[in-house]
Coordinates of C-alpha atoms in Angstrom, one line a residue:
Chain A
X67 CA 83.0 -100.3 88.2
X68 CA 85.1 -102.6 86.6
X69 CA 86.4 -106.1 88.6
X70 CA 88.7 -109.1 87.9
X71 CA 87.1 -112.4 87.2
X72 CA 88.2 -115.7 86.5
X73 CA 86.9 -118.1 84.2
X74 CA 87.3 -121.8 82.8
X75 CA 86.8 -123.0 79.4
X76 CA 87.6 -125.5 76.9
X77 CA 87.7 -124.0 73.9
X78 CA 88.1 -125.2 70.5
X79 CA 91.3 -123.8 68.2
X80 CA 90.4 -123.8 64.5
X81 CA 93.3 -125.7 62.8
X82 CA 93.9 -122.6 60.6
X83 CA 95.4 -120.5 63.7
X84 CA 98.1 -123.3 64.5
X85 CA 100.7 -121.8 62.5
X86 CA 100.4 -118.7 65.4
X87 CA 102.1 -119.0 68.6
X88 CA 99.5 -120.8 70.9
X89 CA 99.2 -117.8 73.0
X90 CA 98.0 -115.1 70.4
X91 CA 96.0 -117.9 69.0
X92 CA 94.0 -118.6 72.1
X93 CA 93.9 -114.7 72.9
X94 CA 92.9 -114.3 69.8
X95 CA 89.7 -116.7 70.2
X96 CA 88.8 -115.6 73.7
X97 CA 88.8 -112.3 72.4
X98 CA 86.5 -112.9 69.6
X99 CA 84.2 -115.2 72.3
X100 CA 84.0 -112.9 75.2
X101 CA 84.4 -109.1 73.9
X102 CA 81.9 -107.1 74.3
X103 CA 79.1 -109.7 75.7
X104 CA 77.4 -110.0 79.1
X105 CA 77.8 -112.9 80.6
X106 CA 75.0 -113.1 83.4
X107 CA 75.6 -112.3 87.1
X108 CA 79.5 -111.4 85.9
X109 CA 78.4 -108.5 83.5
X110 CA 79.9 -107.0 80.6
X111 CA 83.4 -108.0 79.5
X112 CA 85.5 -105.3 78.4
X113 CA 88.8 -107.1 77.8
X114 CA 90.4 -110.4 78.4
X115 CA 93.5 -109.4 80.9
X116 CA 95.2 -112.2 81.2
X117 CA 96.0 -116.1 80.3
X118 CA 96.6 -118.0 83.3
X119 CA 97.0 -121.3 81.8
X120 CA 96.2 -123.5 78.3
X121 CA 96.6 -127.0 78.7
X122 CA 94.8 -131.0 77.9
X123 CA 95.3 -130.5 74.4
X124 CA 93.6 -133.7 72.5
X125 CA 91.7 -134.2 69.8
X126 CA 88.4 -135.7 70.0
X127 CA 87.6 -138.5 67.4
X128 CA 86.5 -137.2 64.8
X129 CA 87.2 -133.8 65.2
X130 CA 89.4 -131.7 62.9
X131 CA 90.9 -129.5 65.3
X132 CA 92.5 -129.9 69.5
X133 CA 90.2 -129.0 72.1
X134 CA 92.3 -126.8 75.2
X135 CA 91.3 -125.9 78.8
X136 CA 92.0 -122.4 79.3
X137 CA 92.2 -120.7 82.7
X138 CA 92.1 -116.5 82.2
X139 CA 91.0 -113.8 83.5
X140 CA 88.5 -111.2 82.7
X141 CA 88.3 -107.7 82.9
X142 CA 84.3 -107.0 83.8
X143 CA 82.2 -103.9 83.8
X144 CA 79.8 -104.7 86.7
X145 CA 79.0 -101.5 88.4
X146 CA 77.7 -101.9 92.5
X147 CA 74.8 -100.2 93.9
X148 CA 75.5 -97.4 95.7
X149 CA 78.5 -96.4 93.0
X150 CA 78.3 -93.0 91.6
X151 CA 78.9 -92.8 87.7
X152 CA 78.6 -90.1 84.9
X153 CA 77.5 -90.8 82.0
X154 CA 75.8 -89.0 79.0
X155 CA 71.8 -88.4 78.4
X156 CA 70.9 -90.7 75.1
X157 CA 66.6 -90.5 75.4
X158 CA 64.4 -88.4 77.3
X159 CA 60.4 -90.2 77.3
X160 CA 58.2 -89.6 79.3
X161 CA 59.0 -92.8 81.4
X162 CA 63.0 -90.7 82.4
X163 CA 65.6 -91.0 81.2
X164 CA 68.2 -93.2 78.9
X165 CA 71.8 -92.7 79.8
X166 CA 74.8 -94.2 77.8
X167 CA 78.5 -94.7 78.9
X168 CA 79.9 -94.8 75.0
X169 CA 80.3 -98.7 75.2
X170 CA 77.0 -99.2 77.6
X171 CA 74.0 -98.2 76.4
X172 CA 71.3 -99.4 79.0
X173 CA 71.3 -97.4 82.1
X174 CA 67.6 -96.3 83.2
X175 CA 66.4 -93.4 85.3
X176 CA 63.2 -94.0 85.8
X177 CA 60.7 -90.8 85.9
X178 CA 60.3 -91.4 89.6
X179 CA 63.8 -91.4 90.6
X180 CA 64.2 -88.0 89.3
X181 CA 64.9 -85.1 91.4
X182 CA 61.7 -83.8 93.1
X183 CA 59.9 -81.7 92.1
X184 CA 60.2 -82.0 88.0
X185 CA 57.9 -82.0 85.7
X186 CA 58.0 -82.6 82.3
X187 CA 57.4 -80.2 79.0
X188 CA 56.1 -81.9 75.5
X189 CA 58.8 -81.4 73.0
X190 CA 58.7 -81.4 69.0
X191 CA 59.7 -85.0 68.3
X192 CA 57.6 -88.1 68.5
X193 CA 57.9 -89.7 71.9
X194 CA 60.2 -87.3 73.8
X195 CA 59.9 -84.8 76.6
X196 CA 62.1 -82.3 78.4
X197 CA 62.7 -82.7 81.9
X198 CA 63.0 -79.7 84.1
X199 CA 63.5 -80.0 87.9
X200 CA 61.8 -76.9 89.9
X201 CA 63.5 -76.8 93.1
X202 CA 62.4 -73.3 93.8
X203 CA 61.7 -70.3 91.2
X204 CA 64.3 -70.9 89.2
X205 CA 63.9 -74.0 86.4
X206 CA 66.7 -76.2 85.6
X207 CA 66.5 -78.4 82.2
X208 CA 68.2 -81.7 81.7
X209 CA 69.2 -81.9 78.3
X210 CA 70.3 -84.5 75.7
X211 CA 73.8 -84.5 75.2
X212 CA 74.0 -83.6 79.2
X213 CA 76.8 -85.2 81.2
X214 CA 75.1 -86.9 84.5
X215 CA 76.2 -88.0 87.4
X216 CA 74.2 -90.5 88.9
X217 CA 73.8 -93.5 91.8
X218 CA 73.4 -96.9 90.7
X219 CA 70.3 -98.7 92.3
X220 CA 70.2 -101.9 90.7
X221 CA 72.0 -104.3 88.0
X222 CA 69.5 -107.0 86.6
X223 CA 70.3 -109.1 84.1
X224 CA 66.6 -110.7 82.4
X225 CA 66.4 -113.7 80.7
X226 CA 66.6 -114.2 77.1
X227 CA 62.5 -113.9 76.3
X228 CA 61.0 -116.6 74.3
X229 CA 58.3 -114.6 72.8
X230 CA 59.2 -110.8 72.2
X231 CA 56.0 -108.5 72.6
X232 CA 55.1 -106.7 70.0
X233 CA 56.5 -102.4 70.0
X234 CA 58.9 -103.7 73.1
X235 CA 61.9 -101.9 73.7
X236 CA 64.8 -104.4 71.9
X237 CA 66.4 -107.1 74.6
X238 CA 69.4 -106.0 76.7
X239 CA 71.0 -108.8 78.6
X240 CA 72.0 -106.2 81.1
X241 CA 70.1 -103.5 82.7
X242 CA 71.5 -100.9 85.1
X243 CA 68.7 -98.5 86.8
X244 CA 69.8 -95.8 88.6
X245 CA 69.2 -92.5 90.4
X246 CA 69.2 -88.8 90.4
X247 CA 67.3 -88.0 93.4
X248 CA 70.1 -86.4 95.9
X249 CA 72.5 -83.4 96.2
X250 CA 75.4 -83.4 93.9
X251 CA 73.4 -85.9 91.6
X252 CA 72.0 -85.3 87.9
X253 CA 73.3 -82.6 85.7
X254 CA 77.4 -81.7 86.2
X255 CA 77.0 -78.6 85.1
X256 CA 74.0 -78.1 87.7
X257 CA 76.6 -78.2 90.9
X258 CA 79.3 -77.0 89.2
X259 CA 77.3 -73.6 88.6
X260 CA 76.9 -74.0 92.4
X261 CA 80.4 -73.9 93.3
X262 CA 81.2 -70.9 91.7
X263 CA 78.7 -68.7 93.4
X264 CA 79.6 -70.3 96.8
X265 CA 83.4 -69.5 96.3
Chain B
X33 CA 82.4 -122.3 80.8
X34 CA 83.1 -122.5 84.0
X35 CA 83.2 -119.1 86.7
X36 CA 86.2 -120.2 88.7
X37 CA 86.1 -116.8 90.7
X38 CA 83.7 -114.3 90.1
X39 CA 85.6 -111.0 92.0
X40 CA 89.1 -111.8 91.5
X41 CA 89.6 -108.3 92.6
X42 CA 88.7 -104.8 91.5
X43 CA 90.0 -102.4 89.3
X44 CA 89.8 -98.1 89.5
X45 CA 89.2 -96.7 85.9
X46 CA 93.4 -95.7 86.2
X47 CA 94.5 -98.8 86.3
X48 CA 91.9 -100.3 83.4
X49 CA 93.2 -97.0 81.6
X50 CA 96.6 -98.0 81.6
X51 CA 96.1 -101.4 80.8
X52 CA 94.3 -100.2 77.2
X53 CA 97.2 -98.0 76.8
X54 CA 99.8 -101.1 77.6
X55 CA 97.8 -102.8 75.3
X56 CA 98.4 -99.9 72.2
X57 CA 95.6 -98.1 72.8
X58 CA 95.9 -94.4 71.8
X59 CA 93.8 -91.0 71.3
X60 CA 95.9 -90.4 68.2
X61 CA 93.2 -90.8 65.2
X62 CA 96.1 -92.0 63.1
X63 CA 97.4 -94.9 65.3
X64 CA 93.7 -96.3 65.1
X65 CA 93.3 -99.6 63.8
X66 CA 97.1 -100.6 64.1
X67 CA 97.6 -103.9 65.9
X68 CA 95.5 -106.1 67.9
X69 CA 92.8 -103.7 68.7
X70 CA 89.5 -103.4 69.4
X71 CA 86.4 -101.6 68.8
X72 CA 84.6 -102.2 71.7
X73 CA 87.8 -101.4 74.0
X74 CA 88.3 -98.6 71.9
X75 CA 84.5 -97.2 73.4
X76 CA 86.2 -98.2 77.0
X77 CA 89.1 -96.5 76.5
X78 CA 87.1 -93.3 74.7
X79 CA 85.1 -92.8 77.8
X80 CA 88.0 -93.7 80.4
X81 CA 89.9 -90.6 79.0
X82 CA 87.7 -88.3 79.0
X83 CA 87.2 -89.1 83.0
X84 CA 89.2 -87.9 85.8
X85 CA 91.2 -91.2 85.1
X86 CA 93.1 -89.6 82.1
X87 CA 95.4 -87.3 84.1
X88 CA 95.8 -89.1 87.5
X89 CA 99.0 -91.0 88.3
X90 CA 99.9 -94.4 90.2
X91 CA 101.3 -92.7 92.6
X92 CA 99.0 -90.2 93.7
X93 CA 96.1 -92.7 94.1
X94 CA 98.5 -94.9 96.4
X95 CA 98.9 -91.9 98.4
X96 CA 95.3 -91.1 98.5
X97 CA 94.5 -95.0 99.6
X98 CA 97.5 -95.0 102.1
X99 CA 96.0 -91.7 103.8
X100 CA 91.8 -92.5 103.3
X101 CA 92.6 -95.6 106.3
X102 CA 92.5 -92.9 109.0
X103 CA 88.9 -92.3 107.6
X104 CA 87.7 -96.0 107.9
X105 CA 86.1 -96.2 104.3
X106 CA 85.4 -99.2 102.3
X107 CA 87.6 -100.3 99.6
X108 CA 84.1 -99.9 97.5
X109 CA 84.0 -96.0 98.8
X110 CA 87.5 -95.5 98.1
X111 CA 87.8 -96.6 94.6
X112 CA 84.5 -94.3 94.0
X113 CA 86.0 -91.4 94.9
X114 CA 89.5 -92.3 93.1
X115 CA 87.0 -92.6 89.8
X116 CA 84.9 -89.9 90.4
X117 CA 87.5 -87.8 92.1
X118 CA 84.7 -85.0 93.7
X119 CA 86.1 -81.6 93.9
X120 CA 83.7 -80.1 96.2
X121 CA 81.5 -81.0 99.3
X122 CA 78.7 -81.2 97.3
X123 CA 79.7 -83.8 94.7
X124 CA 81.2 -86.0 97.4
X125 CA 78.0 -85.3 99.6
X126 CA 76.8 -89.1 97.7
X127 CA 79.0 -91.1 98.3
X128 CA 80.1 -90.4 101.7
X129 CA 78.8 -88.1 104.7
X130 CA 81.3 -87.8 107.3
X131 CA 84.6 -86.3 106.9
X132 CA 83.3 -84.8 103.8
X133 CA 85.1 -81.5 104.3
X134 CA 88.6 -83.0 105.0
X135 CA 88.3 -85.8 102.6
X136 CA 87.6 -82.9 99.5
X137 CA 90.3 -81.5 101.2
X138 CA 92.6 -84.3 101.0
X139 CA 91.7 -85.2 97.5
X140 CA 93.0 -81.7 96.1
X141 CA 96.3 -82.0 97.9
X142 CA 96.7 -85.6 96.5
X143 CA 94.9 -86.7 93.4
X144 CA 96.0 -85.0 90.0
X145 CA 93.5 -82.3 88.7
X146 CA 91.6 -83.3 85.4
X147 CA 93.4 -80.4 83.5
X148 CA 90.3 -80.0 80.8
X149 CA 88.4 -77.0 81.5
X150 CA 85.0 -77.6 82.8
X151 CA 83.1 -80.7 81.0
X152 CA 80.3 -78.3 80.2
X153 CA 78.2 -80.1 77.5
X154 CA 79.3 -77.7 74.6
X155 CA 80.4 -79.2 71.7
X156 CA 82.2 -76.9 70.4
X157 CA 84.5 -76.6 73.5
X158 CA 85.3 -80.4 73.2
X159 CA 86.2 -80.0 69.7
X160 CA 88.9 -77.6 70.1
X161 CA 90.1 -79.6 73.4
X162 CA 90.7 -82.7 71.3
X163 CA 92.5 -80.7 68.4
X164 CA 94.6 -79.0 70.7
X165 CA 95.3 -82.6 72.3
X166 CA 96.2 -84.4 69.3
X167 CA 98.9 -81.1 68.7
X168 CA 100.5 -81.8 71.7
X169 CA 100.9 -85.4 70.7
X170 CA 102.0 -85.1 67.3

């Protein structure tokens, strides 16, 4: 889920945060460059972990403030295919589901990947459904608000459009589609129910 | 920018929770927005606490990597289960097949227990949970 990665860059200190001890200053900046961004193929950085190494200060003609190369490392949110995750229901359309991890909002189950059979019921608000999967007699409903556990299928990461269709959903630089279709996935509460009446 | 290394090595959802807690993270409301933090790693470390992460030890996941080898599992497989930490066949029936009875087994001889009750989704059960928390803290 979350991976170490290292990164170069020369990055430019604003002469107002030279009075600071060149370390906080320089955390300071990375922080306020990298948090909570995507960088493509690397994913989402949650935090900057460490400062390897700052060094060729100059100054370029002409330029108010010194230029450093800064060696640090990353921590990334880039979950692998295959990894298992739980995270909470935020939509349910009739295209699946919308999960969300609290700080990631744009992990897709699409309708198809849910478990078979399910159907889904018309609900009061504007553009939303309940899912319900019918295994045998008895129904079981997923939801909002519902803790899932679910398998990651794919991390894309689309490029920036340069014309944005009209009613599209807005841009994420990072998409994570996943999958509820196996034992032990969707639901917690589904399995855990489970347990209980097996022990 | 330049990607020097783009897996420098992975971390388990402990060892990123302990790093936000290193850092002055807290689940104390009133210690929010003293020194350098975040909002964005607060939402990391929100979420990390609430997972099986928030009660295990450095110890008992060394243990549990030190004993999965006899197992021949991927270092991908093992931090999985470290982070998802399955407490019956069926939830660890995903991400691996064999050995699934000894493995579930193994993981509730080694691996701390999350100690919350069940994470049904009722909010008035999480309520209380994080009062009585923030008690034990104070």
């Amino acid at each position: 889920m979350f991976y170490l990665s290292r990164i170069e860059h020369s990055l430019r200190l604003p002469p107002h945060l030279l009075s600071l001890r060149l370390q906080d200053a320089v955390m300071g900046e990375l922080e306020k460059l990298f948090l909570d961004k995507v960088i493509a193929n690397l994913g989402l950085c949650v935090s900057v972990y460490d400062i390897q190494s700052i060094k060729d200060h100059f100054i370029l003609p002409n330029d108010g403030h010194p230029t450093l190369t800064v060696v640090f490392t990353l921590i990334m949110f880039r979950p692998f295919v295959g990894e298992i995750i739980t995270a909470k229901v935020l939509e349910s359309t009739a295209d699946g589901l919308r999960l969300s991890l609290g700080f990631f909002d744009d992990i897709y189950i699409p309708s198809h990947r849910l478990p078979t059979p399910s159907h889904k019921k018309d609900n009061l608000k504007k553009n939303s459904v309940m899912w319900y999967w019918k295994p045998s007699d008895d129904e079981f409903s997923i939801e909002l608000k519902d803790q899932i556990r679910f398998q990651v299928e794919s991390v894309n990461y689309p490029k920036i459009p340069t014309e944005q269709p009209e009613n599209s959903k807005p841009f994420a630089p990072m998409e994570v589609k996943g999958s509820i279709d196996f034992d032990g996935l969707g639901p917690v509460h589904w399995w855990q129910d489970v347990d209980e009446e097996a022990s | 920018m330049k990607i020097l290394k783009a897996d420098a090595g992975a971390l388990n959802n402990f060892e990123v929770l302990e790093f936000l807690k290193s850092k002055g993270y807290s689940k104390d409301d009133r210690k929010r927005g003293m020194g350098r933090v975040t909002t964005s790693e607060y939402k990391v470390f929100d979420y990390l606490v609430d997972t099986p992460a928030g009660t295990q030890t450095r110890e008992g996941n060394d243990e549990f990597k030190e004993k999965c080898k006899q197992f021949d599992l991927g270092n991908d497989t093992i931090l999985n289960i470290i982070n998802t930490r399955p407490a019956s066949v069926v939830e660890i029936y995903a991400i691996v097949e064999e050995n699934a009875d000894e493995l579930v087994e193994m993981i509730g001889e080694v691996l701390t227990p999350p100690t919350a009750p069940s994470p049904k989704p009722e909010a008035d059960t999480d309520e209380i949970d994080a009062e009585t928390m923030n008690c034990g803290t104070n």
